[in-house]
Amino acid sequence: MLRYQCTWRGPLEKRSGLGHASREYVQALRRQGVDVRIGDSSGPASRAESRAGKQVLIYHHPPHTLNFREAKERYDRIILNTVWETSRTPRNWMPYMNQFDGILVPSRHNKEALRNSGVKVPIYIVPHGVNTKLYNPANPKFSLGEHQGKFVFVSVFSFQHRKNPELLLRAYWQEFSQKDRVLLLIKTSGFDKDEDGEWIKNKILRYKEQLALPHKTAPLMLITKRISDSSLRKIYTSGNAFVLPTRGEGVGLPFLESIASGVPVITTAWGGQMDFLTKKNSFFVKYNLRNPAASMQQKHCISRKFSNLFAQKGQLWAEAELDDLRMQMRRAYANPQLCKQKGKQGRQDALNLSWDRSGRLMKKAIERIISGDRRG
């Protein structure tokens, strides 16, 4: 029996998707009986001082930020837990990736991206999970006021170019008018104090004016303030369909939360979400692979680009087709029973995607890395 102790360094305090995943992984490992310490304060100063067996560091930060010299003095194995959204990782990651003893990623999309980038060390897929007790179809719905009874498209994302907010808005406004009993409900937020609710609303308003649409558009409900987790769960269950024409996802936690809530997904058919989304629980949008810089240079770009990460030579992501997105949204709107059927299937699929499953797979991967298995 292997004796080891793990130290986890990651963004556990953050409210982001990375922070959520970090917390869930730690808890899942502990439920599997793994001794997991947080940060450096509880770990040994050196391997020689440890009585708990092998010392393992799991690093859930960008790989180039680790002090490898210090880490190798203190730990027997150094494991990277990471995620990436385009077809290749940033260039400044690569001098460090192969210094790890192994890498954990949440999807096949991630593993392929790392291999495409030149990673040679073992890579193990450890998927994210979803709490199906918290996210479930029985949750009360978000109050829609005057829009009660309409077909509701829901979307949850951070206001950045990778999420493709401009295509979502354009498709919705062009496809639906005030004659349709429909609503688009968006929960989003910016990245600093300057990107507040008013800034986002103004960006969207100016974009709508720029499109010069020929008809009165269907309504948009925009939520930009911080809300409670219980309110977020209500947003999911208020939807007939979840829609996000993302350009790239390592996983896509909102997709997991949506299907767990019994709500089908409309999204681009490329990215980490393709590990758990299927034609039986989703509507897929056609796409073309393009270098991210191409869309960042267009007039339709309305949100933060992060071009230093996502517009490097050799990187690709998916550009969803506008006409097909419109068609899939119209198809969902015209077939509420089909949405219920896909949502029911999504709920059943989500029941098999627990964080306990993630913990079991991560424990297995850690022990394979400790044992020197190179087959990842």
XYZ file of N, CA and C in Angstrom, residues 91-354:
792
model
N 2.815 29.946 -25.048
C 4.235 29.630 -25.257
C 5.030 29.651 -23.955
N 4.690 30.585 -23.049
C 5.505 30.698 -21.827
C 5.247 29.564 -20.844
N 4.277 28.693 -21.134
C 4.079 27.510 -20.294
C 5.061 26.391 -20.638
N 5.423 26.303 -21.916
C 6.097 25.105 -22.401
C 7.462 24.812 -21.790
N 8.297 25.796 -21.461
C 9.587 25.449 -20.838
C 9.438 24.753 -19.481
N 8.218 24.768 -18.921
C 8.006 24.234 -17.576
C 7.185 22.939 -17.555
N 6.383 22.711 -18.580
C 5.414 21.607 -18.533
C 6.074 20.247 -18.335
N 7.180 20.009 -19.025
C 7.819 18.694 -18.951
C 8.714 18.515 -17.730
N 8.734 19.520 -16.855
C 9.458 19.367 -15.593
C 8.595 18.719 -14.519
N 7.280 18.637 -14.766
C 6.386 17.971 -13.809
C 6.492 16.459 -13.973
N 6.175 15.735 -12.927
C 6.173 14.265 -12.997
C 4.918 13.735 -13.670
N 3.899 14.536 -13.706
C 2.658 14.172 -14.370
C 1.719 15.362 -14.380
N 0.727 15.302 -15.266
C -0.216 16.409 -15.411
C -1.639 15.852 -15.379
N -2.514 16.534 -14.648
C -3.924 16.186 -14.573
C -4.731 17.226 -15.335
N -5.598 16.785 -16.228
C -6.462 17.686 -16.999
C -7.894 17.164 -16.938
N -8.905 18.029 -17.141
C -10.289 17.598 -16.960
C -10.997 17.061 -18.194
N -10.347 17.056 -19.363
C -11.064 16.601 -20.559
C -10.098 16.094 -21.631
N -10.648 15.355 -22.584
C -9.853 14.883 -23.720
C -9.341 16.061 -24.539
N -10.159 17.099 -24.648
C -9.769 18.318 -25.351
C -8.469 18.873 -24.766
N -8.368 18.876 -23.442
C -7.164 19.377 -22.778
C -5.960 18.505 -23.063
N -6.146 17.203 -22.986
C -5.023 16.289 -23.218
C -4.479 16.469 -24.634
N -5.370 16.604 -25.594
C -4.943 16.803 -26.982
C -4.202 18.123 -27.143
N -4.692 19.181 -26.481
C -4.033 20.485 -26.571
C -2.618 20.425 -26.011
N -2.438 19.724 -24.893
C -1.107 19.617 -24.293
C -0.171 18.780 -25.151
N -0.672 17.689 -25.710
C 0.163 16.881 -26.590
C 0.545 17.683 -27.840
N -0.401 18.443 -28.391
C -0.117 19.287 -29.562
C 0.955 20.325 -29.262
N 1.060 20.701 -27.990
C 2.009 21.736 -27.581
C 3.397 21.186 -27.291
N 3.537 19.861 -27.252
C 4.837 19.257 -27.016
C 5.038 18.671 -25.637
N 3.961 18.465 -24.890
C 4.089 17.865 -23.562
C 4.369 16.369 -23.704
N 5.398 15.898 -23.018
C 5.828 14.493 -23.109
C 5.534 13.697 -21.842
N 5.391 14.371 -20.702
C 5.180 13.652 -19.443
C 3.778 13.048 -19.419
N 3.516 12.084 -18.526
C 2.190 11.463 -18.467
C 1.068 12.477 -18.201
N -0.021 12.334 -18.933
C -1.197 13.192 -18.767
C -2.389 12.302 -18.439
N -3.088 12.623 -17.353
C -4.246 11.842 -16.927
C -5.493 12.722 -16.952
N -6.584 12.173 -17.454
C -7.848 12.908 -17.491
C -8.595 12.683 -16.184
N -8.816 13.777 -15.476
C -9.597 13.756 -14.234
C -10.729 14.769 -14.401
N -11.908 14.326 -14.803
C -12.989 15.259 -15.152
C -13.533 16.021 -13.949
N -14.109 17.172 -14.229
C -14.864 17.886 -13.215
C -16.154 17.134 -12.932
N -16.766 17.476 -11.828
C -18.052 16.891 -11.489
C -19.089 17.973 -11.275
N -20.275 17.557 -10.839
C -21.340 18.506 -10.529
C -22.145 17.941 -9.370
N -22.559 18.807 -8.478
C -23.354 18.399 -7.325
C -24.822 18.358 -7.746
N -25.319 17.175 -8.021
C -26.686 17.030 -8.536
C -27.745 17.191 -7.448
N -27.323 17.265 -6.187
C -28.285 17.582 -5.127
C -28.559 19.082 -5.097
N -27.506 19.863 -5.333
C -27.679 21.312 -5.371
C -28.298 21.770 -6.691
N -27.780 21.240 -7.785
C -28.296 21.590 -9.111
C -29.262 20.507 -9.546
N -30.537 20.807 -9.488
C -31.532 19.799 -9.865
C -32.811 20.467 -10.353
N -33.617 19.774 -11.133
C -34.817 20.368 -11.740
C -35.868 20.828 -10.740
N -35.780 20.356 -9.501
C -36.777 20.716 -8.490
C -36.525 22.091 -7.871
N -35.388 22.707 -8.174
C -35.104 24.028 -7.607
C -36.145 25.045 -8.071
N -36.530 25.988 -7.207
C -37.470 27.040 -7.634
C -36.881 27.872 -8.769
N -37.743 28.501 -9.540
C -37.302 29.282 -10.690
C -37.055 30.736 -10.313
N -36.207 31.374 -11.068
C -35.912 32.794 -10.906
C -37.143 33.614 -11.311
N -37.416 34.665 -10.584
C -38.582 35.496 -10.892
C -38.344 36.292 -12.176
N -39.239 36.124 -13.138
C -39.092 36.782 -14.441
C -40.054 37.948 -14.631
N -40.884 38.232 -13.618
C -41.798 39.364 -13.707
C -42.729 39.285 -14.890
N -42.746 40.314 -15.708
C -43.638 40.395 -16.868
C -43.334 39.345 -17.932
N -42.172 38.699 -17.840
C -41.785 37.702 -18.839
C -42.194 36.283 -18.456
N -42.889 36.162 -17.359
C -43.340 34.849 -16.906
C -44.150 34.163 -18.003
N -43.871 32.883 -18.225
C -44.619 32.124 -19.223
C -43.990 32.104 -20.601
N -42.930 32.884 -20.802
C -42.251 32.899 -22.088
C -41.236 31.752 -22.170
N -40.838 31.433 -23.386
C -39.726 30.497 -23.586
C -38.450 31.243 -23.214
N -37.654 30.665 -22.316
C -36.488 31.372 -21.778
C -35.190 30.697 -22.201
N -34.349 31.464 -22.887
C -32.964 31.064 -23.131
C -32.129 31.622 -21.977
N -31.340 30.788 -21.349
C -30.482 31.195 -20.236
C -29.019 31.091 -20.666
N -28.202 32.034 -20.214
C -26.769 31.960 -20.482
C -26.011 32.502 -19.275
N -24.982 31.782 -18.860
C -24.160 32.162 -17.711
C -22.702 32.131 -18.145
N -22.011 33.265 -18.044
C -20.613 33.319 -18.489
C -19.946 34.584 -17.979
N -18.609 34.585 -17.980
C -17.852 35.799 -17.708
C -17.778 36.601 -18.999
N -17.802 37.919 -18.879
C -17.895 38.785 -20.058
C -16.521 38.915 -20.709
N -16.188 37.925 -21.540
C -14.910 37.911 -22.245
C -15.115 37.360 -23.654
N -14.164 37.671 -24.525
C -14.287 37.344 -25.941
C -14.398 35.845 -26.187
N -13.699 35.047 -25.393
C -13.737 33.596 -25.581
C -15.151 33.026 -25.460
N -15.970 33.652 -24.660
C -17.341 33.178 -24.460
C -18.277 33.555 -25.619
N -17.830 34.483 -26.463
C -18.573 34.871 -27.661
C -19.928 35.523 -27.364
N -19.958 36.530 -26.484
C -21.239 37.177 -26.179
C -21.847 37.886 -27.377
N -20.989 38.404 -28.276
C -21.520 39.144 -29.421
C -22.300 38.243 -30.377
N -21.850 37.006 -30.571
C -22.578 36.110 -31.468
C -23.900 35.679 -30.837
N -23.894 35.438 -29.538
C -25.126 35.078 -28.842
C -26.164 36.185 -29.008
N -25.761 37.422 -28.741
C -26.677 38.551 -28.842
C -27.157 38.756 -30.279
N -26.241 38.692 -31.213
C -26.586 38.910 -32.623
C -27.567 37.847 -33.122
N -27.305 36.590 -32.795
C -28.194 35.509 -33.227
C -29.590 35.681 -32.634
N -29.648 36.008 -31.352
C -30.936 36.176 -30.681
C -31.707 37.354 -31.259
N -31.046 38.488 -31.395
C -31.728 39.673 -31.904
C -32.162 39.523 -33.360
N -31.357 38.849 -34.156
C -31.716 38.684 -35.567
C -32.803 37.630 -35.765
N -32.809 36.614 -34.923
C -33.751 35.507 -35.110
C -35.120 35.773 -34.494
N -35.153 36.522 -33.390
C -36.413 36.705 -32.668
C -36.799 38.184 -32.589
N -38.087 38.413 -32.647
C -38.615 39.762 -32.529
C -39.611 39.807 -31.374
N -40.212 40.968 -31.170
C -41.205 41.105 -30.100
C -42.442 40.248 -30.348
N -42.600 39.764 -31.557
C -43.734 38.890 -31.865
C -43.566 37.501 -31.245
N -42.319 37.127 -30.946
C -42.042 35.823 -30.344
C -42.158 35.911 -28.823
N -42.766 34.908 -28.221
C -42.878 34.860 -26.755
C -41.610 34.224 -26.191
N -40.565 35.033 -26.151
C -39.245 34.521 -25.823
C -38.473 35.559 -25.013
N -37.511 35.069 -24.217
C -36.652 35.935 -23.417
C -35.252 35.346 -23.395
N -34.250 36.211 -23.475
C -32.862 35.800 -23.244
C -32.428 36.370 -21.900
N -32.107 35.480 -20.964
C -31.667 35.855 -19.620
C -30.176 35.562 -19.495
N -29.374 36.620 -19.335
C -27.925 36.486 -19.245
C -27.455 36.869 -17.853
N -26.664 35.979 -17.240
C -25.943 36.299 -16.003
C -24.470 36.384 -16.357
N -23.876 37.569 -16.181
C -22.484 37.767 -16.560
C -21.831 38.771 -15.630
N -20.514 38.893 -15.737
C -19.765 39.864 -14.940
C -18.427 40.124 -15.602
N -17.858 41.302 -15.295
C -16.552 41.660 -15.836
C -15.424 41.191 -14.939
N -14.221 41.740 -15.173
C -13.030 41.238 -14.496
C -12.388 42.221 -13.528
N -12.822 43.475 -13.531
C -12.311 44.428 -12.547
C -13.371 45.487 -12.293
N -13.057 46.442 -11.429
C -14.049 47.432 -11.009
C -14.518 48.325 -12.164
N -13.692 48.457 -13.198
C -14.100 49.263 -14.352
C -15.083 48.525 -15.255
N -15.087 47.214 -15.177
C -15.996 46.414 -15.993
C -17.218 46.037 -15.156
N -17.917 47.065 -14.684
C -19.082 46.830 -13.840
C -20.337 46.665 -14.701
N -21.482 46.594 -14.046
C -22.727 46.366 -14.762
C -23.034 47.432 -15.799
N -22.798 48.688 -15.461
C -23.079 49.775 -16.405
C -22.186 49.694 -17.633
N -20.917 49.342 -17.397
C -19.968 49.197 -18.512
C -20.437 48.102 -19.460
N -20.861 46.956 -18.905
C -21.335 45.841 -19.734
C -22.608 46.235 -20.485
N -23.538 46.863 -19.795
C -24.793 47.281 -20.435
C -24.531 48.250 -21.586
N -23.609 49.184 -21.375
C -23.280 50.142 -22.434
C -22.620 49.465 -23.627
N -21.750 48.496 -23.361
C -21.120 47.736 -24.446
C -22.190 47.043 -25.291
N -23.157 46.423 -24.624
C -24.214 45.688 -25.322
C -25.114 46.649 -26.085
N -25.458 47.785 -25.474
C -26.318 48.765 -26.134
C -25.662 49.322 -27.387
N -24.391 49.671 -27.287
C -23.685 50.212 -28.457
C -23.583 49.160 -29.561
N -23.398 47.908 -29.172
C -23.331 46.836 -30.167
C -24.669 46.678 -30.879
N -25.748 46.759 -30.134
C -27.075 46.653 -30.737
C -27.318 47.795 -31.726
N -26.901 48.990 -31.360
C -27.044 50.139 -32.262
C -26.206 49.945 -33.519
N -25.041 49.376 -33.344
C -24.139 49.112 -34.466
C -24.753 48.140 -35.467
N -25.510 47.154 -34.974
C -26.125 46.153 -35.851
C -27.260 46.732 -36.692
N -27.854 47.835 -36.247
C -28.945 48.486 -36.989
C -30.010 47.476 -37.422
N -30.569 46.799 -36.450
C -31.548 45.738 -36.723
C -32.839 46.306 -37.299
N -33.464 45.602 -38.262
C -34.635 46.136 -38.967
C -35.957 45.963 -38.227
N -35.948 45.264 -37.079
C -37.203 45.019 -36.364
C -37.014 45.249 -34.872
N -38.115 45.324 -34.155
C -38.062 45.432 -32.712
C -37.688 44.072 -32.139
N -36.619 44.044 -31.410
C -36.063 42.768 -30.971
C -36.791 42.195 -29.764
N -36.636 40.895 -29.576
C -37.148 40.232 -28.383
C -36.378 40.736 -27.163
N -36.971 40.675 -25.982
C -36.363 41.274 -24.785
C -35.140 40.512 -24.265
N -34.288 41.271 -23.581
C -33.092 40.750 -22.936
C -33.144 41.128 -21.465
N -32.932 40.160 -20.587
C -32.792 40.423 -19.149
C -31.341 40.179 -18.784
N -30.676 41.209 -18.280
C -29.243 41.147 -18.014
C -28.992 41.293 -16.519
N -28.299 40.318 -15.937
C -27.937 40.352 -14.519
C -26.423 40.430 -14.417
N -25.914 41.519 -13.872
C -24.465 41.720 -13.784
C -23.976 41.802 -12.340
N -24.863 41.953 -11.396
C -24.445 42.044 -9.992
C -24.144 40.654 -9.437
N -23.400 40.622 -8.350
C -23.105 39.350 -7.688
C -24.380 38.812 -7.037
N -24.642 37.535 -7.248
C -25.829 36.911 -6.671
C -25.412 35.684 -5.866
N -26.299 35.200 -5.053
C -26.006 34.025 -4.238
C -26.007 32.770 -5.101
N -25.402 31.708 -4.574
C -25.393 30.432 -5.288
C -26.816 29.909 -5.485
N -27.672 30.121 -4.497
C -29.052 29.650 -4.635
C -29.794 30.404 -5.727
N -29.497 31.701 -5.883
C -30.116 32.476 -6.966
C -29.622 32.006 -8.329
N -28.337 31.646 -8.399
C -27.799 31.132 -9.659
C -28.500 29.836 -10.051
N -28.738 28.983 -9.074
C -29.432 27.731 -9.372
C -30.855 27.989 -9.877
N -31.484 29.039 -9.367
C -32.820 29.415 -9.839
C -32.790 29.884 -11.292
N -31.710 30.543 -11.666
C -31.574 31.009 -13.056
C -31.553 29.825 -14.004
N -30.802 28.791 -13.648
C -30.768 27.605 -14.514
C -32.159 27.008 -14.693
N -32.870 26.778 -13.601
C -34.157 26.087 -13.703
C -35.238 26.960 -14.341
N -35.007 28.259 -14.440
C -35.984 29.122 -15.115
C -35.881 29.004 -16.635
N -34.826 28.360 -17.119
C -34.599 28.275 -18.561
C -35.247 27.068 -19.210
N -35.688 27.259 -20.445
C -36.104 26.132 -21.294
C -34.898 25.542 -22.015
N -33.881 26.391 -22.227
C -32.639 25.941 -22.860
C -31.515 26.871 -22.425
N -30.337 26.288 -22.259
C -29.130 27.061 -21.953
C -28.374 27.252 -23.256
N -27.903 28.475 -23.538
C -27.228 28.721 -24.814
C -25.935 29.503 -24.595
N -24.852 29.020 -25.202
C -23.569 29.720 -25.161
C -22.711 29.248 -26.332
N -22.533 30.082 -27.354
C -21.725 29.696 -28.518
C -20.236 29.912 -28.266
N -19.721 29.303 -27.229
C -18.355 29.512 -26.785
C -17.337 29.184 -27.867
N -16.214 29.881 -27.803
C -15.127 29.617 -28.752
C -14.189 28.516 -28.246
N -14.195 28.292 -26.942
C -13.327 27.255 -26.398
C -13.535 27.091 -24.907
N -13.628 25.855 -24.456
C -13.793 25.544 -23.035
C -12.878 24.390 -22.666
N -12.253 24.517 -21.489
C -11.542 23.374 -20.960
C -12.525 22.333 -20.460
N -13.600 22.817 -19.835
C -14.692 21.974 -19.352
C -16.026 22.649 -19.649
N -16.245 23.808 -19.014
C -17.526 24.489 -19.127
C -18.447 24.113 -17.979
N -18.122 24.580 -16.759
C -18.939 24.244 -15.593
C -20.415 24.610 -15.758
N -20.754 25.762 -16.366
C -22.179 26.061 -16.544
C -22.927 25.014 -17.363
N -22.241 24.346 -18.289
C -22.894 23.278 -19.047
C -23.247 22.111 -18.126
N -22.318 21.757 -17.239
C -22.581 20.698 -16.269
C -23.737 21.077 -15.343
N -23.718 22.314 -14.871
C -24.765 22.778 -13.963
C -26.115 22.844 -14.655
N -26.090 23.163 -15.934
C -27.335 23.239 -16.697
C -27.977 21.871 -16.878
N -27.198 20.889 -17.343
C -27.810 19.566 -17.554
C -28.213 18.934 -16.229
N -27.466 19.215 -15.166
C -27.859 18.706 -13.851
C -29.195 19.301 -13.422
N -29.476 20.511 -13.897
C -30.732 21.186 -13.591
C -31.861 20.773 -14.531
N -31.574 19.854 -15.442
C -32.600 19.376 -16.361
C -32.850 20.298 -17.531
N -31.865 21.136 -17.860
C -32.008 22.111 -18.950
C -31.043 21.755 -20.072
N -31.535 21.551 -21.300
C -30.647 21.184 -22.405
C -29.753 22.349 -22.817
N -28.684 22.025 -23.513
C -27.663 23.008 -23.886
C -27.637 23.219 -25.397
N -27.459 24.476 -25.796
C -27.171 24.830 -27.185
C -25.773 25.413 -27.201
N -24.837 24.758 -27.887
C -23.463 25.247 -27.848
C -22.650 24.753 -29.033
N -21.481 25.345 -29.180
C -20.506 24.960 -30.188
C -20.039 23.523 -29.955
N -19.936 22.767 -31.020
C -19.596 21.335 -30.904
C -18.087 21.110 -30.860
N -17.373 21.891 -30.028
C -15.916 21.769 -29.922
C -15.494 22.259 -28.544
N -14.687 21.460 -27.851
C -14.184 21.867 -26.549
C -14.360 20.779 -25.516
N -13.960 21.081 -24.291
C -14.023 20.114 -23.218
C -15.416 19.631 -22.892
N -16.433 20.442 -23.198
C -17.821 20.056 -22.919
C -18.274 18.856 -23.740
N -17.534 18.523 -24.801
C -17.939 17.399 -25.652
C -17.694 16.051 -24.982
N -17.070 16.047 -23.804
C -16.913 14.797 -23.048
C -18.217 14.372 -22.394
N -19.140 15.310 -22.166
C -20.381 14.955 -21.464
C -21.648 15.461 -22.153
N -21.513 16.319 -23.153
C -22.681 16.737 -23.932
C -22.828 15.818 -25.138
N -24.059 15.464 -25.456
C -24.348 14.578 -26.585
C -25.548 15.128 -27.355
N -25.829 14.535 -28.494
C -26.997 14.948 -29.276
C -28.301 14.646 -28.545
N -28.235 13.772 -27.539
C -29.442 13.433 -26.784
C -29.750 14.438 -25.680
N -28.726 15.221 -25.256
C -28.995 16.210 -24.210
C -28.700 17.645 -24.643
N -28.337 17.820 -25.920
C -27.915 19.147 -26.388
C -28.284 19.387 -27.846
N -28.181 20.661 -28.241
C -28.284 21.078 -29.640
C -26.897 21.615 -30.017
N -26.256 21.020 -31.011
C -24.900 21.417 -31.362
C -24.879 22.386 -32.542
N -23.977 23.365 -32.446
C -23.824 24.401 -33.465
C -22.554 24.128 -34.263
N -22.670 24.209 -35.580
C -21.521 24.015 -36.452
C -20.493 25.123 -36.235
N -19.235 24.836 -36.589
C -18.160 25.793 -36.327
C -17.042 25.620 -37.343
N -16.124 26.589 -37.337
C -14.875 26.522 -38.090
C -13.733 26.886 -37.152
N -12.624 26.165 -37.264
C -11.467 26.470 -36.427
C -10.693 27.641 -37.023
N -10.403 28.616 -36.191
C -9.707 29.821 -36.621
C -8.692 30.234 -35.557
N -7.687 31.005 -35.961
C -6.791 31.606 -34.984
C -7.569 32.673 -34.223
N -7.465 32.713 -32.904
C -8.234 33.681 -32.114
C -8.040 35.131 -32.527
N -6.874 35.464 -33.072
C -6.614 36.855 -33.444
C -7.586 37.357 -34.500
N -8.094 36.450 -35.339
C -8.983 36.853 -36.430
C -10.245 37.533 -35.910
N -10.907 36.911 -34.925
C -12.144 37.495 -34.401
C -11.867 38.697 -33.502
N -10.705 38.733 -32.883
C -10.375 39.853 -32.009
C -10.193 41.154 -32.784
N -9.917 41.032 -34.065
C -9.698 42.215 -34.897
C -10.979 42.722 -35.557
N -12.084 42.027 -35.357
C -13.339 42.414 -35.992
C -14.080 43.459 -35.166
N -14.961 44.202 -35.837
C -15.711 45.268 -35.167
C -16.720 44.727 -34.160
N -17.050 43.434 -34.271
C -18.052 42.854 -33.382
C -17.504 42.528 -31.999
N -16.209 42.656 -31.800
C -15.609 42.303 -30.505
C -16.036 43.317 -29.437
N -16.724 42.859 -28.386
C -17.268 43.782 -27.386
C -16.787 43.499 -25.964
N -15.984 42.474 -25.749
C -15.597 42.110 -24.383
C -14.091 41.910 -24.292
N -13.613 41.690 -23.082
C -12.167 41.575 -22.865
C -11.586 40.413 -23.673
N -10.438 40.665 -24.310
C -9.879 39.700 -25.269
C -8.889 38.707 -24.666
N -8.074 39.127 -23.722
C -6.971 38.305 -23.208
C -6.094 37.819 -24.372
N -5.770 38.745 -25.276
C -5.028 38.385 -26.484
C -3.621 37.883 -26.175
N -3.060 38.272 -25.023
C -1.726 37.777 -24.659
C -1.726 36.274 -24.423
N -2.885 35.703 -24.114
C -3.002 34.260 -23.880
C -3.586 33.514 -25.073
N -4.561 34.147 -25.741
C -5.369 33.418 -26.716
C -5.113 33.770 -28.182
N -4.163 34.606 -28.477
C -3.959 34.991 -29.875
C -2.533 34.723 -30.342
N -1.956 33.639 -29.852
C -0.584 33.311 -30.224
C -0.557 32.458 -31.496
N 0.583 32.480 -32.146
C 0.761 31.713 -33.377
C 0.533 30.231 -33.123
N -0.249 29.609 -33.987
C -0.505 28.179 -33.885
C -1.729 27.818 -33.084
N -2.268 28.769 -32.323
C -3.462 28.478 -31.542
C -4.721 28.541 -32.421
N -5.661 27.666 -32.118
C -6.951 27.658 -32.805
C -8.065 27.553 -31.773
N -9.200 28.139 -32.117
C -10.425 27.872 -31.369
C -11.597 27.888 -32.328
N -12.788 27.608 -31.825
C -13.943 27.393 -32.691
C -14.779 28.662 -32.844
N -15.052 29.016 -34.083
C -15.964 30.118 -34.381
C -17.294 29.514 -34.826
N -18.299 29.610 -33.963
C -19.612 29.060 -34.274
C -20.240 29.812 -35.447
N -21.015 29.103 -36.265
C -21.669 29.700 -37.425
C -22.949 30.408 -36.995
N -23.048 31.672 -37.352
C -24.207 32.479 -36.973
C -25.523 31.852 -37.431
N -25.608 31.476 -38.689
C -26.867 30.939 -39.225
C -27.270 29.648 -38.525
N -26.298 28.814 -38.209
C -26.632 27.558 -37.549
C -27.036 27.798 -36.102
N -26.403 28.769 -35.436
C -26.823 29.114 -34.080
C -28.267 29.604 -34.089
N -28.591 30.466 -35.022
C -29.972 30.946 -35.146
C -30.933 29.774 -35.366
N -30.539 28.853 -36.223
C -31.404 27.714 -36.526
C -31.618 26.835 -35.292
N -30.545 26.581 -34.529
C -30.674 25.733 -33.350
C -31.514 26.406 -32.268
N -31.378 27.716 -32.131
C -32.198 28.437 -31.155
C -33.667 28.424 -31.572
N -33.925 28.603 -32.847
C -35.294 28.548 -33.350
C -35.867 27.140 -33.185
N -35.037 26.143 -33.444
C -35.491 24.758 -33.297
C -35.899 24.469 -31.857
N -35.078 24.944 -30.896
C -35.411 24.744 -29.489
C -36.702 25.475 -29.130
N -36.821 26.712 -29.569
C -38.008 27.522 -29.273
C -39.276 26.880 -29.833
N -39.176 26.311 -31.030
C -40.337 25.718 -31.694
C -40.684 24.332 -31.164
N -39.794 23.747 -30.354
C -39.991 22.375 -29.880
C -39.764 22.274 -28.377
N -40.641 22.874 -27.582
C -40.438 22.821 -26.126
C -40.444 21.399 -25.569
N -41.197 20.500 -26.198
C -41.206 19.124 -25.720
C -39.866 18.437 -25.976
N -39.248 18.752 -27.104
C -37.921 18.222 -27.391
C -36.919 18.730 -26.357
N -37.060 20.002 -25.965
C -36.183 20.550 -24.930
C -36.365 19.798 -23.617
N -37.607 19.503 -23.261
C -37.859 18.752 -22.027
C -37.254 17.356 -22.099
N -37.366 16.743 -23.279
C -36.812 15.400 -23.468
C -35.294 15.417 -23.335
N -34.648 16.388 -23.990
C -33.193 16.496 -23.898
C -32.762 16.866 -22.477
N -33.550 17.714 -21.825
C -33.242 18.097 -20.459
C -33.331 16.928 -19.502
N -34.326 16.092 -19.706
C -34.476 14.900 -18.864
C -33.287 13.967 -19.049
N -32.845 13.797 -20.298
C -31.675 12.955 -20.564
C -30.420 13.558 -19.940
N -30.283 14.891 -20.048
C -29.133 15.561 -19.448
C -29.055 15.346 -17.959
N -30.204 15.402 -17.308
C -30.246 15.150 -15.865
C -29.759 13.741 -15.547
N -30.218 12.764 -16.311
C -29.778 11.382 -16.097
C -28.279 11.244 -16.325
N -27.771 11.911 -17.340
C -26.329 11.854 -17.616
C -25.528 12.494 -16.481
N -26.033 13.608 -15.948
C -25.314 14.330 -14.892
C -25.201 13.512 -13.615
N -26.144 12.616 -13.386
C -26.108 11.794 -12.171
C -24.866 10.906 -12.112
N -24.250 10.678 -13.275
C -23.031 9.863 -13.338
C -21.749 10.703 -13.295
N -21.891 12.025 -13.110
C -20.742 12.929 -13.184
C -20.477 13.589 -11.835
N -20.334 12.784 -10.809
C -20.159 13.313 -9.459
C -18.711 13.723 -9.200
